[in-house]
Amino acid sequence: MRVGRTLGAALVLAAALAGCGTGGGAKSVAGKDTLVVGVSKDQPGLGQRQPDGTFKGFDIDVASYIGAHMEKTPKKVVFKVVQYSEREKAVQTGKVDLVVSSYSITPERKTKIAFAGPYYVAHQDTLVRRSDTAIHNVRDLSGRRLCAVNGSVSWQRVTVERNVPAHLVQAATYGDCLTKLTDNSLDAISTDDLILAGFALENNAVRFVNAPISDERYGVGIRQDDVTGCEDINKAITEMYLDGTAAKLLTKWFGKTDLKLTTTVPQFEGCG
């Protein structure tokens, strides 16, 4: 009996240890047949929900490519809308497996989740009304009404890092920011140039300032303990650049803008 109990306890312990690894097996996204990916719903060119419920954009195509090119087996990808302020929690709680949503890698976010990639390095710029010719750079936002999206750090790069005394106008999403900009409820949106490029393509009433102030490394949000999944995603991203798909997707979504697009493999964060 003692041998039986000892063997039983050993088997339970082995099973527990197997579940506490660095992301291999069933707990890793690498071992799943279907990936639930958190995305934005109102970012033209990046992640936008269509009237029929499908999603389109660069982030959507990147997520689909990753799912199809992960090492073990191609994945079915299901998209789920995740608000900016909910992205870390959605990964931590398992609401989504990954987040691909113009998700800049920051030290603060890395205390909560991990990042594969980056899959692109964007640059923060500013969008204003075309009729507003007085704003030429971030310093000109002093005293102006600047959009602040809950969960985004972009506005902090203006008011905190550069100490520009702008008046913050709260918004839930960057789509809301655009609405407020065009109806004169605020004066500027300062965030990643790919986000702004999508808005500019759809709305001739706004213009780029074309004065970038930072690098924004777009990462794939993933659970902190899923090293296997992170490494698998990095391999897929590398392949996406080497086979020319990244260049094609960037041209597809942003080729009609005046943005200078980068088509070389970004320097990865590293997993684990």
PDB file of C-alpha atoms in Angstrom:
ATOM      1  CA  MET A   1       0.000   0.000   0.000  1.00  0.00           C
ATOM      2  CA  ARG A   2       2.802   2.374   0.850  1.00  0.00           C
ATOM      3  CA  VAL A   3       4.376   1.693  -2.556  1.00  0.00           C
ATOM      4  CA  GLY A   4       1.047   2.382  -4.237  1.00  0.00           C
ATOM      5  CA  ARG A   5       0.561   5.658  -2.365  1.00  0.00           C
ATOM      6  CA  THR A   6       4.139   6.702  -3.094  1.00  0.00           C
ATOM      7  CA  LEU A   7       3.751   5.928  -6.784  1.00  0.00           C
ATOM      8  CA  GLY A   8       0.431   7.784  -6.896  1.00  0.00           C
ATOM      9  CA  ALA A   9       1.935  10.826  -5.239  1.00  0.00           C
ATOM     10  CA  ALA A  10       4.867  10.758  -7.632  1.00  0.00           C
ATOM     11  CA  LEU A  11       2.537  10.670 -10.618  1.00  0.00           C
ATOM     12  CA  VAL A  12       0.536  13.637  -9.284  1.00  0.00           C
ATOM     13  CA  LEU A  13       3.753  15.579  -8.672  1.00  0.00           C
ATOM     14  CA  ALA A  14       5.019  14.780 -12.170  1.00  0.00           C
ATOM     15  CA  ALA A  15       1.772  15.982 -13.697  1.00  0.00           C
ATOM     16  CA  ALA A  16       1.925  19.209 -11.694  1.00  0.00           C
ATOM     17  CA  LEU A  17       5.506  19.856 -12.744  1.00  0.00           C
ATOM     18  CA  ALA A  18       4.616  19.209 -16.375  1.00  0.00           C
ATOM     19  CA  GLY A  19       2.042  21.983 -16.155  1.00  0.00           C
ATOM     20  CA  CYS A  20       4.548  24.457 -14.719  1.00  0.00           C
ATOM     21  CA  GLY A  21       7.018  24.497 -17.586  1.00  0.00           C
ATOM     22  CA  THR A  22       7.982  27.353 -19.857  1.00  0.00           C
ATOM     23  CA  GLY A  23       5.056  26.998 -22.179  1.00  0.00           C
ATOM     24  CA  GLY A  24       5.459  23.597 -23.831  1.00  0.00           C
ATOM     25  CA  GLY A  25       2.590  21.238 -24.508  1.00  0.00           C
ATOM     26  CA  ALA A  26      -1.077  22.064 -24.096  1.00  0.00           C
ATOM     27  CA  LYS A  27      -0.532  25.297 -22.161  1.00  0.00           C
ATOM     28  CA  SER A  28       1.548  26.826 -24.937  1.00  0.00           C
ATOM     29  CA  VAL A  29      -0.034  28.504 -27.946  1.00  0.00           C
ATOM     30  CA  ALA A  30       2.351  26.336 -29.971  1.00  0.00           C
ATOM     31  CA  GLY A  31       0.299  23.275 -29.064  1.00  0.00           C
ATOM     32  CA  LYS A  32      -3.136  24.715 -29.830  1.00  0.00           C
ATOM     33  CA  ASP A  33      -5.203  24.079 -32.952  1.00  0.00           C
ATOM     34  CA  THR A  34      -7.096  27.385 -32.614  1.00  0.00           C
ATOM     35  CA  LEU A  35      -5.705  30.747 -31.514  1.00  0.00           C
ATOM     36  CA  VAL A  36      -7.930  33.470 -30.097  1.00  0.00           C
ATOM     37  CA  VAL A  37      -6.253  36.759 -31.005  1.00  0.00           C
ATOM     38  CA  GLY A  38      -7.162  40.095 -29.422  1.00  0.00           C
ATOM     39  CA  VAL A  39      -7.432  42.902 -31.983  1.00  0.00           C
ATOM     40  CA  SER A  40      -8.779  46.426 -32.433  1.00  0.00           C
ATOM     41  CA  LYS A  41     -12.083  47.061 -34.151  1.00  0.00           C
ATOM     42  CA  ASP A  42     -11.784  50.685 -35.290  1.00  0.00           C
ATOM     43  CA  GLN A  43      -8.263  51.231 -36.641  1.00  0.00           C
ATOM     44  CA  PRO A  44      -8.365  51.531 -40.447  1.00  0.00           C
ATOM     45  CA  GLY A  45      -5.422  49.799 -42.067  1.00  0.00           C
ATOM     46  CA  LEU A  46      -4.545  47.913 -38.863  1.00  0.00           C
ATOM     47  CA  GLY A  47      -7.577  46.263 -37.291  1.00  0.00           C
ATOM     48  CA  GLN A  48     -11.107  47.177 -38.319  1.00  0.00           C
ATOM     49  CA  ARG A  49     -14.324  45.206 -37.976  1.00  0.00           C
ATOM     50  CA  GLN A  50     -16.385  45.096 -41.159  1.00  0.00           C
ATOM     51  CA  PRO A  51     -20.208  45.256 -41.345  1.00  0.00           C
ATOM     52  CA  ASP A  52     -20.331  41.482 -41.886  1.00  0.00           C
ATOM     53  CA  GLY A  53     -18.367  40.875 -38.661  1.00  0.00           C
ATOM     54  CA  THR A  54     -15.039  40.007 -40.301  1.00  0.00           C
ATOM     55  CA  PHE A  55     -11.817  41.920 -39.613  1.00  0.00           C
ATOM     56  CA  LYS A  56      -9.377  43.576 -41.994  1.00  0.00           C
ATOM     57  CA  GLY A  57      -6.007  45.305 -41.675  1.00  0.00           C
ATOM     58  CA  PHE A  58      -2.255  44.838 -41.344  1.00  0.00           C
ATOM     59  CA  ASP A  59      -2.504  43.443 -37.790  1.00  0.00           C
ATOM     60  CA  ILE A  60      -5.183  40.996 -38.933  1.00  0.00           C
ATOM     61  CA  ASP A  61      -3.040  39.772 -41.825  1.00  0.00           C
ATOM     62  CA  VAL A  62       0.029  39.471 -39.564  1.00  0.00           C
ATOM     63  CA  ALA A  63      -1.909  37.407 -37.016  1.00  0.00           C
ATOM     64  CA  SER A  64      -3.276  35.167 -39.777  1.00  0.00           C
ATOM     65  CA  TYR A  65       0.218  34.659 -41.192  1.00  0.00           C
ATOM     66  CA  ILE A  66       1.623  33.778 -37.770  1.00  0.00           C
ATOM     67  CA  GLY A  67      -1.153  31.257 -37.206  1.00  0.00           C
ATOM     68  CA  ALA A  68      -0.517  29.628 -40.589  1.00  0.00           C
ATOM     69  CA  HIS A  69       3.277  29.463 -40.182  1.00  0.00           C
ATOM     70  CA  MET A  70       3.835  28.350 -36.603  1.00  0.00           C
ATOM     71  CA  GLU A  71       6.210  25.406 -36.502  1.00  0.00           C
ATOM     72  CA  LYS A  72       4.136  22.502 -35.183  1.00  0.00           C
ATOM     73  CA  THR A  73       0.911  22.878 -37.133  1.00  0.00           C
ATOM     74  CA  PRO A  74      -1.120  25.593 -38.896  1.00  0.00           C
ATOM     75  CA  LYS A  75      -3.644  27.223 -36.588  1.00  0.00           C
ATOM     76  CA  LYS A  76      -7.190  28.401 -37.035  1.00  0.00           C
ATOM     77  CA  VAL A  77      -7.247  32.067 -35.971  1.00  0.00           C
ATOM     78  CA  VAL A  78     -10.299  33.586 -34.278  1.00  0.00           C
ATOM     79  CA  PHE A  79     -10.374  37.333 -33.680  1.00  0.00           C
ATOM     80  CA  LYS A  80     -11.768  38.952 -30.542  1.00  0.00           C
ATOM     81  CA  VAL A  81     -12.053  42.686 -29.884  1.00  0.00           C
ATOM     82  CA  VAL A  82      -9.959  43.826 -26.927  1.00  0.00           C
ATOM     83  CA  GLN A  83      -9.915  47.421 -25.677  1.00  0.00           C
ATOM     84  CA  TYR A  84      -6.559  49.121 -25.123  1.00  0.00           C
ATOM     85  CA  SER A  85      -7.008  49.188 -21.357  1.00  0.00           C
ATOM     86  CA  GLU A  86      -7.859  45.464 -21.240  1.00  0.00           C
ATOM     87  CA  ARG A  87      -5.019  43.960 -23.279  1.00  0.00           C
ATOM     88  CA  GLU A  88      -2.724  42.763 -20.481  1.00  0.00           C
ATOM     89  CA  LYS A  89      -5.622  41.388 -18.451  1.00  0.00           C
ATOM     90  CA  ALA A  90      -7.032  39.589 -21.487  1.00  0.00           C
ATOM     91  CA  VAL A  91      -3.737  37.714 -21.922  1.00  0.00           C
ATOM     92  CA  GLN A  92      -3.260  37.045 -18.207  1.00  0.00           C
ATOM     93  CA  THR A  93      -6.747  35.617 -17.720  1.00  0.00           C
ATOM     94  CA  GLY A  94      -6.759  33.564 -20.924  1.00  0.00           C
ATOM     95  CA  LYS A  95      -9.545  35.583 -22.546  1.00  0.00           C
ATOM     96  CA  VAL A  96      -7.240  35.622 -25.571  1.00  0.00           C
ATOM     97  CA  ASP A  97      -4.156  33.609 -26.475  1.00  0.00           C
ATOM     98  CA  LEU A  98      -2.368  36.511 -28.146  1.00  0.00           C
ATOM     99  CA  VAL A  99      -2.807  40.230 -28.736  1.00  0.00           C
ATOM    100  CA  VAL A 100      -1.918  41.708 -32.140  1.00  0.00           C
ATOM    101  CA  SER A 101      -3.196  45.253 -31.913  1.00  0.00           C
ATOM    102  CA  SER A 102      -0.590  47.980 -32.572  1.00  0.00           C
ATOM    103  CA  TYR A 103       0.691  46.875 -29.157  1.00  0.00           C
ATOM    104  CA  SER A 104       3.867  48.785 -28.316  1.00  0.00           C
ATOM    105  CA  ILE A 105       6.391  46.923 -26.157  1.00  0.00           C
ATOM    106  CA  THR A 106       7.088  48.867 -22.945  1.00  0.00           C
ATOM    107  CA  PRO A 107       8.927  47.991 -19.702  1.00  0.00           C
ATOM    108  CA  GLU A 108       5.731  48.446 -17.662  1.00  0.00           C
ATOM    109  CA  ARG A 109       3.724  46.082 -19.856  1.00  0.00           C
ATOM    110  CA  LYS A 110       6.526  43.501 -19.707  1.00  0.00           C
ATOM    111  CA  THR A 111       5.988  43.213 -15.950  1.00  0.00           C
ATOM    112  CA  LYS A 112       2.568  41.695 -16.697  1.00  0.00           C
ATOM    113  CA  ILE A 113       2.939  39.775 -19.962  1.00  0.00           C
ATOM    114  CA  ALA A 114       5.634  38.842 -22.493  1.00  0.00           C
ATOM    115  CA  PHE A 115       6.045  39.894 -26.110  1.00  0.00           C
ATOM    116  CA  ALA A 116       7.061  38.036 -29.225  1.00  0.00           C
ATOM    117  CA  GLY A 117       8.508  40.157 -31.998  1.00  0.00           C
ATOM    118  CA  PRO A 118       8.345  43.041 -32.620  1.00  0.00           C
ATOM    119  CA  TYR A 119       6.720  42.420 -36.000  1.00  0.00           C
ATOM    120  CA  TYR A 120       7.072  46.096 -36.962  1.00  0.00           C
ATOM    121  CA  VAL A 121       8.714  49.255 -35.646  1.00  0.00           C
ATOM    122  CA  ALA A 122       6.435  52.261 -36.082  1.00  0.00           C
ATOM    123  CA  HIS A 123       7.091  55.865 -35.034  1.00  0.00           C
ATOM    124  CA  GLN A 124       4.902  58.199 -33.022  1.00  0.00           C
ATOM    125  CA  ASP A 125       3.663  61.183 -35.018  1.00  0.00           C
ATOM    126  CA  THR A 126       0.765  63.627 -34.831  1.00  0.00           C
ATOM    127  CA  LEU A 127      -2.503  64.033 -36.725  1.00  0.00           C
ATOM    128  CA  VAL A 128      -4.356  67.358 -36.879  1.00  0.00           C
ATOM    129  CA  ARG A 129      -7.167  68.909 -38.901  1.00  0.00           C
ATOM    130  CA  ARG A 130      -6.038  69.855 -42.384  1.00  0.00           C
ATOM    131  CA  SER A 131      -7.297  73.373 -41.774  1.00  0.00           C
ATOM    132  CA  ASP A 132      -4.987  73.754 -38.763  1.00  0.00           C
ATOM    133  CA  THR A 133      -1.702  75.005 -40.216  1.00  0.00           C
ATOM    134  CA  ALA A 134      -0.147  76.176 -36.926  1.00  0.00           C
ATOM    135  CA  ILE A 135       0.979  72.756 -35.665  1.00  0.00           C
ATOM    136  CA  HIS A 136       4.337  71.651 -37.121  1.00  0.00           C
ATOM    137  CA  ASN A 137       5.793  69.502 -34.322  1.00  0.00           C
ATOM    138  CA  VAL A 138       5.037  68.148 -30.858  1.00  0.00           C
ATOM    139  CA  ARG A 139       6.035  71.421 -29.144  1.00  0.00           C
ATOM    140  CA  ASP A 140       3.211  73.185 -30.969  1.00  0.00           C
ATOM    141  CA  LEU A 141       0.741  71.098 -28.948  1.00  0.00           C
ATOM    142  CA  SER A 142       1.364  73.324 -25.924  1.00  0.00           C
ATOM    143  CA  GLY A 143      -2.011  74.575 -24.724  1.00  0.00           C
ATOM    144  CA  ARG A 144      -3.814  72.478 -27.338  1.00  0.00           C
ATOM    145  CA  ARG A 145      -6.383  69.740 -26.731  1.00  0.00           C
ATOM    146  CA  LEU A 146      -4.695  66.343 -27.085  1.00  0.00           C
ATOM    147  CA  CYS A 147      -6.492  62.999 -27.187  1.00  0.00           C
ATOM    148  CA  ALA A 148      -5.664  60.557 -24.370  1.00  0.00           C
ATOM    149  CA  VAL A 149      -6.813  56.966 -24.881  1.00  0.00           C
ATOM    150  CA  ASN A 150      -7.196  54.912 -21.721  1.00  0.00           C
ATOM    151  CA  GLY A 151      -4.558  52.179 -21.714  1.00  0.00           C
ATOM    152  CA  SER A 152      -2.298  53.879 -24.271  1.00  0.00           C
ATOM    153  CA  VAL A 153       1.033  55.498 -23.386  1.00  0.00           C
ATOM    154  CA  SER A 154       1.226  57.747 -26.449  1.00  0.00           C
ATOM    155  CA  TRP A 155      -0.087  60.901 -24.785  1.00  0.00           C
ATOM    156  CA  GLN A 156       2.454  60.463 -21.988  1.00  0.00           C
ATOM    157  CA  ARG A 157       5.285  60.710 -24.513  1.00  0.00           C
ATOM    158  CA  VAL A 158       4.037  64.229 -25.202  1.00  0.00           C
ATOM    159  CA  THR A 159       2.974  65.568 -21.802  1.00  0.00           C
ATOM    160  CA  VAL A 160       5.321  63.618 -19.499  1.00  0.00           C
ATOM    161  CA  GLU A 161       8.445  62.676 -21.464  1.00  0.00           C
ATOM    162  CA  ARG A 162       8.593  65.968 -23.376  1.00  0.00           C
ATOM    163  CA  ASN A 163       6.808  68.086 -20.784  1.00  0.00           C
ATOM    164  CA  VAL A 164       4.464  69.684 -23.311  1.00  0.00           C
ATOM    165  CA  PRO A 165       1.528  71.221 -21.376  1.00  0.00           C
ATOM    166  CA  ALA A 166      -1.311  69.998 -23.577  1.00  0.00           C
ATOM    167  CA  HIS A 167      -4.891  69.742 -22.331  1.00  0.00           C
ATOM    168  CA  LEU A 168      -5.931  66.074 -22.296  1.00  0.00           C
ATOM    169  CA  VAL A 169      -9.269  64.955 -23.724  1.00  0.00           C
ATOM    170  CA  GLN A 170     -10.181  61.393 -22.710  1.00  0.00           C
ATOM    171  CA  ALA A 171     -11.351  58.814 -25.239  1.00  0.00           C
ATOM    172  CA  ALA A 172     -11.976  55.067 -25.201  1.00  0.00           C
ATOM    173  CA  THR A 173     -10.334  54.318 -28.563  1.00  0.00           C
ATOM    174  CA  TYR A 174      -8.396  56.069 -31.312  1.00  0.00           C
ATOM    175  CA  GLY A 175     -11.507  55.827 -33.459  1.00  0.00           C
ATOM    176  CA  ASP A 176     -13.188  58.028 -30.863  1.00  0.00           C
ATOM    177  CA  CYS A 177     -10.195  60.376 -31.045  1.00  0.00           C
ATOM    178  CA  LEU A 178     -10.696  60.793 -34.785  1.00  0.00           C
ATOM    179  CA  THR A 179     -14.368  61.613 -34.304  1.00  0.00           C
ATOM    180  CA  LYS A 180     -13.483  64.232 -31.689  1.00  0.00           C
ATOM    181  CA  LEU A 181     -10.756  65.677 -33.918  1.00  0.00           C
ATOM    182  CA  THR A 182     -13.033  66.114 -36.914  1.00  0.00           C
ATOM    183  CA  ASP A 183     -15.889  67.601 -34.885  1.00  0.00           C
ATOM    184  CA  ASN A 184     -13.477  70.085 -33.231  1.00  0.00           C
ATOM    185  CA  SER A 185     -13.698  68.576 -29.747  1.00  0.00           C
ATOM    186  CA  LEU A 186      -9.891  68.305 -29.668  1.00  0.00           C
ATOM    187  CA  ASP A 187      -6.924  69.574 -31.691  1.00  0.00           C
ATOM    188  CA  ALA A 188      -4.539  66.659 -32.141  1.00  0.00           C
ATOM    189  CA  ILE A 189      -3.968  62.918 -31.942  1.00  0.00           C
ATOM    190  CA  SER A 190      -0.395  61.830 -31.255  1.00  0.00           C
ATOM    191  CA  THR A 191       0.301  58.116 -31.581  1.00  0.00           C
ATOM    192  CA  ASP A 192       1.852  55.491 -33.870  1.00  0.00           C
ATOM    193  CA  ASP A 193       2.183  56.544 -37.499  1.00  0.00           C
ATOM    194  CA  LEU A 194       0.531  53.376 -38.823  1.00  0.00           C
ATOM    195  CA  ILE A 195      -2.608  54.150 -36.802  1.00  0.00           C
ATOM    196  CA  LEU A 196      -2.613  57.721 -38.063  1.00  0.00           C
ATOM    197  CA  ALA A 197      -1.909  56.603 -41.646  1.00  0.00           C
ATOM    198  CA  GLY A 198      -5.053  54.499 -41.675  1.00  0.00           C
ATOM    199  CA  PHE A 199      -7.136  57.418 -40.467  1.00  0.00           C
ATOM    200  CA  ALA A 200      -5.587  59.787 -43.005  1.00  0.00           C
ATOM    201  CA  LEU A 201      -6.372  57.384 -45.853  1.00  0.00           C
ATOM    202  CA  GLU A 202     -10.061  57.392 -44.952  1.00  0.00           C
ATOM    203  CA  ASN A 203     -10.487  61.056 -44.039  1.00  0.00           C
ATOM    204  CA  ASN A 204      -9.214  63.921 -46.165  1.00  0.00           C
ATOM    205  CA  ALA A 205     -10.081  66.421 -43.420  1.00  0.00           C
ATOM    206  CA  VAL A 206      -6.952  65.458 -41.429  1.00  0.00           C
ATOM    207  CA  ARG A 207      -3.211  65.632 -42.135  1.00  0.00           C
ATOM    208  CA  PHE A 208       0.087  64.290 -40.829  1.00  0.00           C
ATOM    209  CA  VAL A 209       2.446  66.641 -39.050  1.00  0.00           C
ATOM    210  CA  ASN A 210       5.313  64.379 -40.218  1.00  0.00           C
ATOM    211  CA  ALA A 211       7.510  64.993 -37.169  1.00  0.00           C
ATOM    212  CA  PRO A 212       8.132  61.570 -35.523  1.00  0.00           C
ATOM    213  CA  ILE A 213       9.219  61.548 -31.877  1.00  0.00           C
ATOM    214  CA  SER A 214       9.799  57.889 -30.951  1.00  0.00           C
ATOM    215  CA  ASP A 215      10.150  54.267 -32.023  1.00  0.00           C
ATOM    216  CA  GLU A 216       7.112  52.099 -31.304  1.00  0.00           C
ATOM    217  CA  ARG A 217       7.920  48.375 -31.414  1.00  0.00           C
ATOM    218  CA  TYR A 218       4.737  46.453 -32.187  1.00  0.00           C
ATOM    219  CA  GLY A 219       4.834  43.162 -30.297  1.00  0.00           C
ATOM    220  CA  VAL A 220       2.618  40.101 -30.047  1.00  0.00           C
ATOM    221  CA  GLY A 221       1.291  39.973 -26.485  1.00  0.00           C
ATOM    222  CA  ILE A 222       1.637  36.495 -24.964  1.00  0.00           C
ATOM    223  CA  ARG A 223       1.627  34.858 -21.527  1.00  0.00           C
ATOM    224  CA  GLN A 224       4.881  35.357 -19.621  1.00  0.00           C
ATOM    225  CA  ASP A 225       5.555  31.633 -19.154  1.00  0.00           C
ATOM    226  CA  ASP A 226       4.998  30.650 -22.790  1.00  0.00           C
ATOM    227  CA  VAL A 227       8.588  30.689 -24.030  1.00  0.00           C
ATOM    228  CA  THR A 228       7.919  27.914 -26.562  1.00  0.00           C
ATOM    229  CA  GLY A 229       5.051  29.831 -28.110  1.00  0.00           C
ATOM    230  CA  CYS A 230       7.045  33.075 -28.149  1.00  0.00           C
ATOM    231  CA  GLU A 231       9.961  31.432 -29.973  1.00  0.00           C
ATOM    232  CA  ASP A 232       7.592  29.797 -32.459  1.00  0.00           C
ATOM    233  CA  ILE A 233       5.976  33.166 -33.235  1.00  0.00           C
ATOM    234  CA  ASN A 234       9.385  34.801 -33.723  1.00  0.00           C
ATOM    235  CA  LYS A 235      10.265  32.148 -36.299  1.00  0.00           C
ATOM    236  CA  ALA A 236       7.019  32.877 -38.151  1.00  0.00           C
ATOM    237  CA  ILE A 237       7.682  36.642 -38.094  1.00  0.00           C
ATOM    238  CA  THR A 238      11.196  36.098 -39.459  1.00  0.00           C
ATOM    239  CA  GLU A 239       9.788  33.983 -42.273  1.00  0.00           C
ATOM    240  CA  MET A 240       7.182  36.679 -42.994  1.00  0.00           C
ATOM    241  CA  TYR A 241       9.958  39.179 -43.697  1.00  0.00           C
ATOM    242  CA  LEU A 242      12.293  36.798 -45.524  1.00  0.00           C
ATOM    243  CA  ASP A 243       9.632  35.515 -47.945  1.00  0.00           C
ATOM    244  CA  GLY A 244       8.544  39.056 -48.842  1.00  0.00           C
ATOM    245  CA  THR A 245       5.104  38.880 -47.212  1.00  0.00           C
ATOM    246  CA  ALA A 246       5.794  41.706 -44.746  1.00  0.00           C
ATOM    247  CA  ALA A 247       6.749  44.101 -47.560  1.00  0.00           C
ATOM    248  CA  LYS A 248       3.637  43.127 -49.537  1.00  0.00           C
ATOM    249  CA  LEU A 249       1.340  43.657 -46.549  1.00  0.00           C
ATOM    250  CA  LEU A 250       2.870  47.018 -45.655  1.00  0.00           C
ATOM    251  CA  THR A 251       2.474  48.184 -49.256  1.00  0.00           C
ATOM    252  CA  LYS A 252      -1.060  46.803 -49.402  1.00  0.00           C
ATOM    253  CA  TRP A 253      -2.220  48.772 -46.383  1.00  0.00           C
ATOM    254  CA  PHE A 254       0.023  51.850 -46.303  1.00  0.00           C
ATOM    255  CA  GLY A 255       1.612  52.151 -49.738  1.00  0.00           C
ATOM    256  CA  LYS A 256      -0.678  55.038 -50.686  1.00  0.00           C
ATOM    257  CA  THR A 257       0.577  57.184 -47.799  1.00  0.00           C
ATOM    258  CA  ASP A 258       3.794  59.180 -47.617  1.00  0.00           C
ATOM    259  CA  LEU A 259       5.157  57.029 -44.778  1.00  0.00           C
ATOM    260  CA  LYS A 260       8.622  55.544 -45.117  1.00  0.00           C
ATOM    261  CA  LEU A 261       7.986  51.844 -44.536  1.00  0.00           C
ATOM    262  CA  THR A 262      10.595  49.489 -43.064  1.00  0.00           C
ATOM    263  CA  THR A 263      10.805  46.053 -44.675  1.00  0.00           C
ATOM    264  CA  THR A 264      13.758  44.487 -42.837  1.00  0.00           C
ATOM    265  CA  VAL A 265      13.384  42.025 -39.948  1.00  0.00           C
ATOM    266  CA  PRO A 266      13.104  43.969 -36.667  1.00  0.00           C
ATOM    267  CA  GLN A 267      15.436  43.195 -33.768  1.00  0.00           C
ATOM    268  CA  PHE A 268      13.527  40.812 -31.510  1.00  0.00           C
ATOM    269  CA  GLU A 269      12.962  41.205 -27.787  1.00  0.00           C
ATOM    270  CA  GLY A 270      14.022  37.667 -27.007  1.00  0.00           C
ATOM    271  CA  CYS A 271      11.861  35.107 -25.190  1.00  0.00           C
ATOM    272  CA  GLY A 272      12.191  34.052 -21.568  1.00  0.00           C
TER     273      GLY A 272
END
